Short mmCIF file of C-alpha atoms in Angstrom, two decimals:
data_model
loop_
_atom_site.label_atom_id
_atom_site.label_comp_id
_atom_site.label_asym_id
_atom_site.label_seq_id
_atom_site.Cartn_x
_atom_site.Cartn_y
_atom_site.Cartn_z
CA MET A 11 17.08 -19.77 9.11
CA SER A 12 14.82 -20.42 6.28
CA LEU A 13 15.50 -21.78 2.93
CA THR A 14 14.43 -18.66 1.29
CA HIS A 15 17.00 -16.67 3.31
CA ILE A 16 19.55 -18.75 1.62
CA LEU A 17 18.05 -18.79 -1.52
CA ASN A 18 18.04 -14.93 -1.40
CA SER A 19 21.91 -14.99 -0.09
CA LYS A 20 22.96 -16.81 -2.86
CA LYS A 21 21.76 -14.72 -5.56
CA ILE A 22 23.33 -11.91 -3.50
CA ARG A 23 26.28 -13.72 -3.38
CA PHE A 24 26.26 -14.01 -7.03
CA SER A 25 25.05 -11.13 -8.09
CA ALA A 26 28.27 -9.87 -6.21
CA VAL A 27 30.82 -12.12 -7.97
CA PHE A 28 29.20 -10.92 -10.77
CA ALA A 29 29.47 -7.39 -9.89
CA LEU A 30 33.28 -7.49 -8.86
CA PHE A 31 33.51 -8.86 -12.05
CA LEU A 32 31.94 -6.06 -14.07
CA MET A 33 33.58 -3.61 -12.09
CA PHE A 34 37.54 -5.74 -12.92
CA VAL A 35 36.56 -4.96 -16.50
CA ASN A 36 34.90 -1.85 -15.86
CA PHE A 37 38.63 -0.63 -14.57
CA GLN A 38 40.44 -2.54 -16.87
CA THR A 39 39.09 -0.49 -19.54
CA VAL A 40 39.54 2.79 -17.62
CA LEU A 41 43.21 1.54 -17.26
CA ARG A 42 43.66 0.95 -21.15
CA ALA A 43 42.00 4.25 -21.31
CA GLN A 44 44.67 5.42 -19.24
CA THR A 45 47.83 4.09 -20.66
CA GLU A 46 46.20 5.53 -23.78
CA SER A 47 45.77 8.71 -22.90
CA THR A 48 49.39 9.19 -22.24
CA HIS A 49 50.55 8.66 -26.03
CA ASP A 50 49.63 11.78 -27.03
CA HIS A 51 45.81 11.56 -27.51
CA SER A 52 43.94 14.69 -27.40
CA VAL A 53 40.88 15.11 -25.33
CA ASP A 54 39.73 16.80 -27.56
CA THR A 55 39.45 14.73 -30.60
CA ILE A 56 37.46 12.14 -28.30
CA LEU A 57 35.31 14.69 -26.91
CA GLU A 58 34.29 16.21 -30.90
CA VAL A 59 34.10 11.91 -31.50
CA SER A 60 31.53 11.60 -28.69
CA GLN A 61 29.78 15.30 -29.51
CA SER A 62 29.10 14.02 -32.65
CA ASN A 63 27.93 10.54 -31.55
CA ALA A 64 25.37 12.63 -29.19
CA ALA A 65 24.41 15.03 -32.11
CA ALA A 66 23.68 11.54 -34.27
CA GLU A 67 21.56 10.07 -31.73
CA HIS A 68 19.23 13.14 -32.12
CA THR A 69 19.32 14.26 -35.87
CA ASP A 70 20.80 10.78 -37.34
CA HIS A 71 23.24 13.08 -39.10
CA PRO A 72 26.56 11.11 -39.67
CA ALA A 73 29.79 12.78 -38.67
CA VAL A 74 32.27 10.60 -39.75
CA GLU A 75 34.28 13.45 -40.84
CA HIS A 76 35.00 14.34 -37.87
CA GLY A 77 37.15 10.68 -36.20
CA GLU A 78 40.04 11.20 -38.48
CA GLU A 79 41.22 8.65 -35.69
CA LYS A 80 40.29 5.63 -35.03
CA PHE A 81 36.78 5.13 -33.52
CA ASP A 82 37.46 3.90 -29.73
CA PRO A 83 33.70 2.95 -28.64
CA THR A 84 35.14 1.80 -25.16
CA LYS A 85 36.50 5.28 -24.60
CA VAL A 86 33.52 7.26 -25.44
CA ILE A 87 30.57 4.94 -23.63
CA MET A 88 32.87 4.94 -20.74
CA GLU A 89 32.92 9.18 -21.00
CA HIS A 90 29.11 9.09 -21.36
CA ILE A 91 28.34 6.89 -18.59
CA ALA A 92 31.01 8.40 -16.19
CA ASP A 93 30.53 11.69 -14.29
CA SER A 94 32.26 14.89 -15.54
CA HIS A 95 33.24 18.17 -14.72
CA SER A 96 31.37 20.33 -17.35
CA TRP A 97 27.79 18.78 -18.84
CA HIS A 98 27.80 18.98 -22.63
CA LEU A 99 24.57 20.36 -23.96
CA TRP A 100 24.97 20.40 -27.65
CA GLY A 101 27.30 20.80 -30.82
CA HIS A 102 30.24 22.24 -29.23
CA THR A 103 28.17 23.91 -26.11
CA SER A 104 29.60 22.80 -22.64
CA LEU A 105 28.06 23.79 -19.64
CA GLY A 106 30.61 24.56 -17.51
CA LEU A 107 30.05 23.68 -13.79
CA PRO A 108 31.97 25.30 -10.38
CA VAL A 109 35.07 23.63 -9.04
CA ILE A 110 35.12 23.65 -5.90
CA LEU A 111 38.97 22.10 -4.75
CA TYR A 112 39.73 21.45 -1.12
CA THR A 113 43.67 21.51 -0.68
CA ASP A 114 45.87 22.32 2.46
CA LYS A 115 46.59 25.64 1.79
CA GLY A 116 42.84 26.75 0.92
CA ILE A 117 39.69 26.00 -0.82
CA GLU A 118 39.56 27.02 -4.58
CA MET A 119 36.97 28.04 -5.87
CA PHE A 120 36.48 28.60 -10.40
CA SER A 121 34.51 27.16 -13.37
CA SER A 122 35.64 24.51 -15.10
CA SER A 123 35.51 25.73 -18.43
CA GLU A 124 38.35 27.19 -17.71
CA PHE A 125 40.36 24.00 -18.39
CA HIS A 126 38.94 24.19 -22.02
CA HIS A 127 37.79 20.65 -22.02
CA GLY A 128 41.37 19.76 -20.33
CA GLU A 129 43.54 21.49 -22.90
CA GLU A 130 44.54 23.88 -20.60
CA SER A 131 45.86 23.91 -17.30
CA TYR A 132 44.28 26.53 -15.10
CA GLU A 133 46.84 28.42 -12.56
CA GLY A 134 44.64 28.53 -9.02
CA LYS A 135 46.11 30.24 -5.41
CA TYR A 136 48.21 27.71 -4.49
CA TYR A 137 48.55 25.10 -7.36
CA THR A 138 48.08 24.94 -11.04
CA TYR A 139 45.52 22.13 -12.15
CA ARG A 140 44.77 20.20 -15.21
CA LEU A 141 41.67 18.06 -16.17
CA ILE A 142 43.13 14.19 -17.04
CA GLU A 143 40.98 11.74 -17.73
CA ASP A 144 38.30 14.20 -16.13
CA LYS A 145 39.92 14.24 -12.90
CA ILE A 146 41.89 16.96 -11.64
CA PHE A 147 45.54 17.25 -10.72
CA ALA A 148 47.69 19.36 -9.66
CA VAL A 149 50.74 19.51 -11.98
CA ASP A 150 53.82 21.44 -12.31
CA SER A 151 55.17 23.76 -15.01
CA THR A 152 55.60 21.28 -17.65
CA ASN A 153 52.33 20.03 -17.34
CA ASN A 154 53.33 16.76 -15.42
CA ILE A 155 51.37 15.15 -12.64
CA ASP A 156 52.82 16.82 -9.27
CA LYS A 157 51.73 13.28 -7.40
CA GLU A 158 52.92 15.00 -3.68
CA ALA A 159 50.62 18.10 -4.58
CA SER A 160 47.80 16.14 -5.62
CA SER A 161 47.19 14.14 -2.54
CA HIS A 162 46.45 17.52 -0.74
CA VAL A 163 44.24 18.41 -3.49
CA TYR A 164 40.11 16.97 -2.31
CA ASP A 165 37.87 17.46 -5.03
CA PHE A 166 34.10 18.93 -4.04
CA SER A 167 33.19 20.30 -7.14
CA ILE A 168 29.80 20.13 -8.68
CA THR A 169 30.29 17.85 -11.04
CA LYS A 170 27.69 16.89 -13.73
CA ASN A 171 26.17 14.00 -11.50
CA ILE A 172 25.82 16.66 -8.59
CA LEU A 173 23.60 18.62 -10.38
CA ALA A 174 21.91 15.61 -12.09
CA ILE A 175 21.11 14.93 -8.27
CA TRP A 176 19.89 18.60 -7.28
CA ILE A 177 17.84 18.35 -10.52
CA SER A 178 16.57 15.41 -9.71
CA ILE A 179 15.52 16.31 -6.11
CA LEU A 180 13.91 19.93 -7.33
CA LEU A 181 11.89 17.40 -9.41
CA LEU A 182 10.99 15.77 -6.45
CA VAL A 183 9.91 18.53 -4.18
CA LEU A 184 8.18 20.40 -7.15
CA ILE A 185 5.90 16.69 -7.62
CA PHE A 186 5.43 15.90 -3.81
CA SER A 187 5.00 18.84 -2.47
CA SER A 188 2.28 19.38 -5.26
CA VAL A 189 0.83 16.12 -4.71
CA SER A 190 0.56 16.78 -0.70
CA SER A 191 -0.66 20.28 -0.94
CA SER A 192 -3.50 18.72 -3.18
CA TYR A 193 -4.27 16.38 -0.05
CA ARG A 194 -4.41 18.82 1.59
CA LYS A 195 -6.86 20.98 -0.93
CA ARG A 196 -9.25 17.46 -1.39
CA GLU A 197 -9.21 16.22 1.81
CA GLY A 198 -10.84 13.29 2.54
CA LYS A 199 -12.00 12.84 -1.09
CA ALA A 200 -10.57 11.00 -3.78
CA PRO A 201 -6.89 11.32 -5.41
CA LYS A 202 -7.05 13.56 -8.66
CA GLY A 203 -4.12 14.14 -11.25
CA LEU A 204 -0.90 13.83 -10.56
CA GLN A 205 -1.98 12.82 -6.83
CA SER A 206 -3.80 10.22 -8.25
CA PHE A 207 -0.55 8.49 -10.26
CA ILE A 208 1.47 9.01 -7.21
CA GLU A 209 -0.99 7.53 -4.84
CA PRO A 210 -0.83 3.93 -5.93
CA ILE A 211 2.78 4.24 -5.99
CA ILE A 212 3.20 4.99 -2.53
CA LEU A 213 0.69 2.36 -1.87
CA PHE A 214 2.83 -0.09 -3.63
CA VAL A 215 5.92 0.80 -1.62
CA ARG A 216 3.73 0.56 1.63
CA ASP A 217 1.74 -2.71 0.76
CA GLU A 218 3.78 -4.52 -1.24
CA ILE A 219 7.36 -3.28 0.00
CA ALA A 220 7.41 -2.01 4.00
CA ARG A 221 4.62 -3.85 5.60
CA PRO A 222 5.34 -7.79 4.38
CA ASN A 223 9.01 -7.46 4.66
CA ILE A 224 9.46 -4.92 7.97
CA GLY A 225 5.98 -5.85 9.79
CA TYR A 226 4.20 -3.36 12.24
CA LYS A 227 7.04 -1.32 12.69
CA TYR A 228 6.69 -0.34 9.26
CA ALA A 229 5.57 3.46 9.56
CA LYS A 230 8.81 4.54 11.20
CA PHE A 231 10.69 3.42 7.71
CA MET A 232 8.03 4.58 5.10
CA PRO A 233 9.68 8.31 5.17
CA LEU A 234 13.64 6.76 4.40
CA LEU A 235 11.74 3.44 1.86
CA LEU A 236 9.90 6.12 0.02
CA THR A 237 12.68 8.71 -0.68
CA MET A 238 14.89 5.68 -1.16
CA PHE A 239 12.41 4.40 -3.75
CA PHE A 240 11.50 7.68 -5.70
CA PHE A 241 15.14 9.25 -5.71
CA ILE A 242 16.26 6.33 -7.53
CA TRP A 243 13.38 5.72 -9.72
CA ILE A 244 13.59 9.43 -10.65
CA ASN A 245 17.80 9.22 -11.86
CA ASN A 246 17.31 6.05 -13.56
CA LEU A 247 14.29 7.92 -15.30
CA LEU A 248 16.68 10.58 -16.11
CA GLY A 249 19.32 9.21 -16.78
CA LEU A 250 17.69 7.43 -19.77
CA ILE A 251 17.04 11.26 -21.62
CA PRO A 252 19.74 11.92 -24.07
CA ILE A 253 19.21 15.42 -23.64
CA PHE A 254 20.50 18.22 -20.71
CA PRO A 255 18.06 17.87 -17.94
CA GLY A 256 18.83 14.30 -18.01
CA GLY A 257 21.08 12.24 -19.01
CA ALA A 258 23.74 12.10 -16.51
CA ASN A 259 24.18 8.68 -15.28
CA VAL A 260 23.49 9.22 -11.27
CA THR A 261 22.44 5.61 -10.35
CA GLY A 262 25.06 4.18 -12.36
CA ASN A 263 27.84 6.03 -10.50
CA ILE A 264 29.08 3.73 -8.11
CA PHE A 265 29.64 6.65 -5.77
CA MET A 266 25.57 7.28 -5.29
CA THR A 267 25.01 3.96 -4.93
CA PHE A 268 27.79 3.65 -2.48
CA VAL A 269 25.95 6.57 -0.86
CA LEU A 270 22.85 4.68 -0.83
CA SER A 271 23.45 1.42 0.51
CA PHE A 272 25.75 2.96 3.04
CA ILE A 273 22.39 5.00 4.36
CA THR A 274 21.10 1.53 4.39
CA LEU A 275 23.63 -0.18 6.36
CA LEU A 276 23.31 2.37 8.90
CA VAL A 277 19.67 2.65 9.06
CA VAL A 278 19.42 -1.56 9.48
CA ASN A 279 22.16 -1.83 12.44
CA LEU A 280 21.38 1.43 14.35
CA ASN A 281 17.97 -0.09 14.36
CA GLY A 282 18.60 -3.75 14.93
CA ASN A 283 17.51 -5.22 17.93
CA LYS A 284 18.82 -7.41 20.69
CA TYR A 285 17.95 -10.56 18.72
CA TYR A 286 19.32 -9.23 15.59
CA TRP A 287 22.93 -8.89 17.57
CA LYS A 288 22.22 -12.14 18.98
CA HIS A 289 22.15 -13.78 15.96
CA ILE A 290 25.32 -12.14 14.13
CA LEU A 291 27.44 -12.38 17.78
CA MET A 292 26.34 -15.24 19.62
CA PRO A 293 24.56 -17.61 17.33
CA ASP A 294 22.72 -20.79 17.41
CA VAL A 295 25.81 -22.79 17.27
CA PRO A 296 28.51 -24.81 19.03
CA TRP A 297 31.09 -22.81 20.91
CA TRP A 298 33.98 -23.87 18.84
CA LEU A 299 31.89 -22.40 15.68
CA TYR A 300 32.17 -19.24 16.63
CA PRO A 301 35.45 -18.66 15.25
CA ILE A 302 34.18 -19.08 12.18
CA MET A 303 30.45 -17.98 12.02
CA ILE A 304 31.14 -14.20 13.95
CA PRO A 305 33.39 -13.46 11.15
CA VAL A 306 31.04 -15.12 8.35
CA GLU A 307 28.18 -13.14 9.88
CA ILE A 308 29.77 -9.58 10.07
CA ILE A 309 30.54 -9.89 6.51
CA GLY A 310 27.07 -10.72 5.99
CA VAL A 311 26.35 -7.30 7.46
CA ILE A 312 28.61 -5.61 5.17
CA SER A 313 28.28 -8.09 2.00
CA LYS A 314 24.31 -7.18 2.07
CA PRO A 315 24.26 -3.33 1.03
CA PHE A 316 27.56 -4.12 -0.94
CA ALA A 317 25.36 -6.19 -3.18
CA LEU A 318 23.11 -3.43 -3.44
CA MET A 319 25.45 -1.21 -4.03
CA ILE A 320 27.06 -3.33 -7.02
CA ARG A 321 23.14 -4.34 -8.41
CA LEU A 322 22.02 -0.90 -8.78
CA TYR A 323 25.76 0.07 -10.28
CA ALA A 324 25.83 -2.88 -12.54
CA ASN A 325 22.38 -2.68 -13.85
CA ILE A 326 21.86 0.91 -14.22
CA SER A 327 25.70 1.13 -16.26
CA ALA A 328 24.68 -2.09 -17.86
CA GLY A 329 21.78 -0.50 -19.37
CA HIS A 330 23.45 2.67 -20.56
CA ILE A 331 26.53 0.67 -21.82
CA ILE A 332 24.29 -0.98 -24.02
CA VAL A 333 22.51 1.74 -25.45
CA LEU A 334 25.57 3.32 -26.07
CA SER A 335 27.19 0.38 -27.58
CA LEU A 336 23.87 -0.08 -30.55
CA ILE A 337 24.45 3.82 -31.18
CA SER A 338 28.07 3.11 -31.41
CA LEU A 339 27.78 0.39 -33.97
CA ILE A 340 26.80 3.21 -36.93
CA PHE A 341 30.46 4.73 -36.10
CA ILE A 342 31.94 1.27 -35.87
CA PHE A 343 30.73 0.38 -39.33
CA LYS A 344 30.59 4.16 -40.58
CA SER A 345 27.79 3.45 -42.34
CA VAL A 346 23.74 5.73 -42.08
CA ALA A 347 22.29 2.52 -43.26
CA LEU A 348 23.24 0.90 -40.12
CA ALA A 349 21.22 3.71 -38.38
CA PRO A 350 17.49 2.20 -38.51
CA VAL A 351 18.91 -0.88 -37.09
CA SER A 352 20.66 0.76 -34.36
CA VAL A 353 18.02 3.11 -33.63
CA ALA A 354 15.55 -0.10 -33.18
CA PHE A 355 17.58 -2.19 -31.17
CA VAL A 356 18.16 1.30 -28.76
CA LEU A 357 14.57 1.92 -28.86
CA PHE A 358 13.71 -1.66 -27.89
CA MET A 359 16.53 -1.20 -25.09
CA ASP A 360 15.21 2.22 -23.79
CA VAL A 361 11.64 0.12 -23.58
CA LEU A 362 13.40 -2.23 -21.91
CA GLU A 363 15.23 0.57 -19.40
CA LEU A 364 12.41 2.20 -18.40
CA LEU A 365 10.84 -1.34 -17.24
CA VAL A 366 14.20 -1.92 -15.63
CA ALA A 367 14.61 1.97 -13.84
CA PHE A 368 11.16 0.67 -11.98
CA LEU A 369 12.53 -2.82 -11.30
CA GLN A 370 15.80 -2.15 -9.55
CA ALA A 371 14.68 1.37 -7.60
CA PHE A 372 12.01 -1.86 -6.33
CA ILE A 373 14.37 -4.13 -5.68
CA PHE A 374 16.73 -1.68 -4.00
CA THR A 375 14.05 -0.46 -1.33
CA MET A 376 12.63 -4.21 -1.17
CA LEU A 377 16.15 -5.11 -0.10
CA THR A 378 16.27 -1.97 2.32
CA ALA A 379 12.99 -2.81 3.87
CA LEU A 380 14.26 -6.42 3.90
CA PHE A 381 17.14 -6.21 5.55
CA ILE A 382 15.21 -3.53 8.42
CA GLY A 383 12.64 -6.49 8.29
CA THR A 384 15.69 -8.91 9.96
CA ALA A 385 17.21 -6.21 12.12
CA VAL A 386 13.77 -5.18 14.17
CA ASP A 387 12.33 -8.39 13.69
CA GLU A 388 10.84 -10.24 17.34
CA HIS A 389 11.28 -13.36 15.99
CA HIS A 390 13.56 -16.05 18.01
CA HIS A 391 15.13 -18.02 15.48
CA MET B 24 45.69 -2.93 -6.19
CA ASP B 25 47.42 0.61 -5.48
CA LYS B 26 47.07 2.24 -8.47
CA LEU B 27 43.57 1.11 -8.71
CA PHE B 28 42.78 2.46 -5.73
CA GLU B 29 45.29 5.83 -5.63
CA GLY B 30 43.53 8.98 -5.53
CA LEU B 31 40.06 7.46 -4.66
CA LEU B 32 39.63 10.07 -1.73
CA ASN B 33 40.87 12.62 -3.38
CA HIS B 34 38.58 12.31 -6.41
CA HIS B 35 35.76 10.97 -4.80
CA ILE B 36 35.02 12.36 -1.48
CA GLY B 37 33.52 15.62 -2.71
CA PHE B 38 30.94 13.54 -4.54
CA VAL B 39 30.02 11.29 -1.69
CA PHE B 40 30.10 14.56 0.39
CA TRP B 41 27.73 15.89 -2.00
CA ALA B 42 25.77 13.17 -2.53
CA THR B 43 24.92 12.27 1.00
CA LEU B 44 23.98 16.26 1.42
CA ALA B 45 21.87 15.95 -1.29
CA PHE B 46 20.04 12.96 -0.25
CA LEU B 47 20.02 13.61 3.52
CA ILE B 48 17.80 17.36 2.43
CA LEU B 49 15.93 15.75 0.26
CA PHE B 50 15.14 13.19 2.92
CA LEU B 51 14.31 15.75 5.42
CA LEU B 52 12.75 17.73 2.84
CA LEU B 53 10.66 15.16 1.63
CA LYS B 54 9.62 13.53 5.05
CA LYS B 55 8.38 17.22 5.71
CA LEU B 56 6.89 18.29 3.33
CA ALA B 57 5.46 15.37 1.55
CA TRP B 58 5.70 11.82 3.12
CA LYS B 59 3.90 13.38 6.79
CA PRO B 60 0.90 14.79 5.06
CA ILE B 61 0.48 12.27 2.38
CA LEU B 62 0.69 9.45 4.39
CA GLY B 63 -1.49 11.23 7.48
CA ALA B 64 -3.97 11.89 4.90
CA ILE B 65 -3.82 8.14 3.16
CA HIS B 66 -4.58 6.58 6.48
CA GLU B 67 -7.31 9.57 7.85
CA ARG B 68 -9.02 8.70 4.73
CA GLU B 69 -8.59 4.91 4.99
CA ARG B 70 -9.60 5.02 8.30
CA SER B 71 -12.73 7.05 7.81
CA ILE B 72 -13.77 4.62 4.85
CA GLU B 73 -13.17 1.72 6.92
CA SER B 74 -15.42 3.64 9.86
CA ALA B 75 -18.09 4.46 7.10
CA LEU B 76 -18.19 0.76 6.07
CA ALA B 77 -18.17 -0.18 10.04
CA SER B 78 -20.93 2.18 10.28
CA ALA B 79 -23.25 0.99 7.31
CA GLU B 80 -22.46 -2.52 8.25
CA ASN B 81 -23.84 -1.38 12.16
CA ALA B 82 -26.62 0.26 10.52
CA LYS B 83 -27.75 -2.90 8.62
CA ALA B 84 -27.30 -4.65 11.25
CA GLU B 85 -29.61 -2.36 13.16
CA MET B 86 -32.38 -2.30 10.13
CA ALA B 87 -31.88 -6.49 10.25
CA ARG B 88 -32.51 -5.77 14.24
CA LEU B 89 -35.38 -3.16 13.79
CA THR B 90 -37.03 -5.70 11.09
CA SER B 91 -36.78 -8.38 13.11
CA GLN B 92 -38.15 -6.61 16.03
CA ASN B 93 -40.90 -5.53 13.94
CA GLU B 94 -42.03 -9.09 13.11
CA ALA B 95 -41.86 -9.72 16.11
CA LEU B 96 -44.15 -7.04 17.47
CA LEU B 97 -46.55 -7.86 15.02
CA LYS B 98 -46.41 -11.36 15.44
CA GLU B 99 -46.89 -10.61 18.85
CA ALA B 100 -49.86 -8.20 18.29
CA ARG B 101 -51.32 -10.65 15.78
CA ALA B 102 -50.76 -13.46 18.74
CA GLU B 103 -52.42 -11.13 20.76
CA ARG B 104 -55.35 -10.18 18.34
CA ASP B 105 -55.96 -13.59 17.92
CA LEU B 106 -56.53 -14.26 21.39
CA ILE B 107 -58.92 -11.07 22.13
CA LEU B 108 -60.79 -12.38 19.37
CA LYS B 109 -61.18 -15.68 21.39
CA GLU B 110 -61.50 -14.36 24.12
CA ALA B 111 -64.52 -12.62 22.75
CA LYS B 112 -66.00 -15.72 21.17
CA GLU B 113 -65.62 -17.28 24.49
CA LEU B 114 -67.37 -14.79 26.21
CA LYS B 115 -70.03 -14.73 23.73
CA ASP B 116 -70.69 -18.03 23.87
CA LYS B 117 -70.52 -18.21 27.03
CA MET B 118 -73.01 -15.02 27.29
CA ILE B 119 -75.28 -17.06 24.62
CA ALA B 120 -75.40 -20.13 26.91
CA GLU B 121 -76.02 -18.51 29.73
CA ALA B 122 -78.91 -16.90 28.29
CA ARG B 123 -80.60 -19.69 27.14
CA THR B 124 -80.54 -21.30 30.05
CA SER B 125 -82.00 -18.46 32.25
CA ALA B 126 -85.01 -18.56 29.83
CA GLN B 127 -84.92 -21.78 29.74
CA ALA B 128 -85.29 -21.76 33.25
CA GLU B 129 -87.55 -18.92 33.08
CA GLY B 130 -89.85 -20.13 30.62
CA SER B 131 -90.03 -23.72 32.09
CA LYS B 132 -91.03 -22.17 35.93
CA MET B 133 -93.76 -19.95 33.73
CA ILE B 134 -94.43 -22.86 32.12
CA GLU B 135 -94.57 -24.58 35.91
CA LYS B 136 -96.84 -21.95 37.24
CA ALA B 137 -99.26 -21.67 34.53
CA LYS B 138 -99.95 -25.27 34.90
CA VAL B 139 -100.66 -24.47 38.70
CA GLU B 140 -102.87 -21.91 38.17
CA ILE B 141 -104.94 -23.65 35.83
CA GLU B 142 -104.95 -26.71 37.51
CA GLY B 143 -106.15 -24.34 40.24
CA GLN B 144 -109.07 -22.99 38.24
CA LYS B 145 -109.88 -26.73 36.62
CA ASN B 146 -111.03 -27.45 40.11
CA ALA B 147 -112.54 -24.53 40.99
CA ALA B 148 -114.30 -25.02 38.00
CA LEU B 149 -114.89 -28.54 38.78
CA ALA B 150 -116.40 -27.51 42.48
CA GLU B 151 -118.80 -24.91 41.07
CA VAL B 152 -119.51 -27.79 38.44
CA LYS B 153 -120.43 -30.07 41.73
CA ASN B 154 -122.15 -27.43 43.81
CA GLN B 155 -124.33 -26.65 41.32
CA VAL B 156 -125.47 -30.29 40.50
CA SER B 157 -125.95 -30.75 43.67
CA SER B 158 -127.68 -28.03 44.37
CA LEU B 159 -129.67 -28.92 41.57
CA SER B 160 -130.08 -32.31 42.28
CA ILE B 161 -131.80 -31.51 45.42
CA GLU B 162 -133.73 -29.38 43.98
CA ILE B 163 -135.28 -31.59 41.34
CA ALA B 164 -135.57 -34.33 44.05
CA GLU B 165 -137.36 -32.07 46.43
CA LYS B 166 -139.81 -30.63 43.05
CA ILE B 167 -139.92 -34.71 42.88
CA LEU B 168 -140.64 -35.40 46.68
CA ARG B 169 -143.41 -32.33 46.87
CA ARG B 170 -144.95 -34.54 43.95
CA GLN B 171 -144.79 -37.77 45.16
CA PHE B 172 -146.47 -36.48 48.74
CA GLU B 173 -149.55 -35.17 46.95
CA ASP B 174 -150.85 -38.38 45.86
CA SER B 175 -150.82 -41.29 48.99
CA GLY B 176 -151.66 -44.41 47.32
CA LYS B 177 -148.26 -43.90 45.28
CA GLN B 178 -146.67 -43.07 48.36
CA ASP B 179 -147.80 -46.50 49.36
CA ALA B 180 -146.40 -48.40 46.36
CA LEU B 181 -143.15 -47.17 46.56
CA VAL B 182 -142.44 -48.28 49.98
CA SER B 183 -144.28 -51.31 49.15
CA ASP B 184 -141.44 -51.87 45.91
CA LEU B 185 -138.74 -50.51 48.25
CA LEU B 186 -139.47 -53.16 50.71
CA LYS B 187 -139.75 -56.03 47.63
CA ASP B 188 -136.07 -54.51 47.26
CA VAL B 189 -134.88 -54.99 50.75
CA LYS B 190 -136.24 -58.75 51.06
CA LEU B 191 -134.19 -59.79 48.18
CA ASN B 192 -131.00 -58.62 49.90
#
């Protein structure tokens, strides 16, 4: 085992601990928000505040008069970075998204605008549903959560993040089919236009990520690494755009990063060769250390993609939280005079986030390549 | 802790399902639409550039080889020319020398012959002169004798003179 490996795993462990801490803080705020919402907090007010917040982001229009209640930045921020069943467009206009529910009695489909931002319950074929904290619950006639029924309702809605994923997929397919057609048209010639922008990045993924980490078997994993890289990157970038086609926090959604890192886990372990498995199940230590070593190695198998999941989620969420906090300063101090300062800081953060967007895509892809590299490595340690 | 995970599956399984599906569709689409042709084209181009560079290198080597070959040929030709010139010169010298010696030999032979001839002529001339001189002397002696025998006194005197000479001896 080389020194770099230890350093790397230390880094991973540190970031995992840090991310767990972040997650804990995050969940705490969610829990607090939940308890507050039971105290007759109208969701509408929050939405209005957030809408005026969004409006201020583009027009610098002070909308303090909307916030009759005390402005709660945590709530607003959490709502902005969380997934949602509707997509807020401008002012009081939101895009209603399809709600698909898989229940024990059958499948239900209706538009999320039926919930009227959580104000009203929707009476479906099988249950009555209500949007509480942007989560769908089955409720009884007095609008109380019916826990028994709710546990049979599985939410397969096309949420804001799912739609954002589709938009990013559409963009990626458009970009890359155009690039690939220009390869066909200009066969054997130097790249031109969009092609000359994309090609260095593809070469970067191949020569800086795949080849050094995987070795000569890199070609097999290139499609996956390229897809991951460009998918994460474009979603990071779209997340920075505050208006409609962007603004969804896809890569800052822990379930999205879970999906990506789970794919990494599967690819790494399905491609693991005998040396990889021997390293895990029969490490080069005295036999009486096996009861410790084997569980540690197995934890290592899971903790590596787990760290990937947390790293991407925490980095992107943190960026969004900082930007939104800076915007919230205007509303906390209730002063438009603070807006230039706020906007200047947000500009700085946005530029930084542009770098982070690339960096996180690079790190995720590179570590995936590294894990694949350790799994297909033929060297016997 | 129970509360933390309550409803996790109910609320989020859908997202995980759709996100996985979407990512897999994206992966397959891009793999077919983009990565295969793009990576193939890049690979193809890289290979063609590499082979072009290699062939340029080969051409350069070939060129160098040809140049050196030319040079060698030139050198050889020059050497051959020098050799031929040298040979020709040698031949010329030899021919000149041969001509000279044969001319000399011929000359000396001719001189020898001339000398012999001259000697022969001289001898013949001398013999002629001798014959002429002897016949002339005999004639003169005859004439003198005739005259002498016309006068008997004179003859006696002469005989006595002669006898005197004999006595002295």
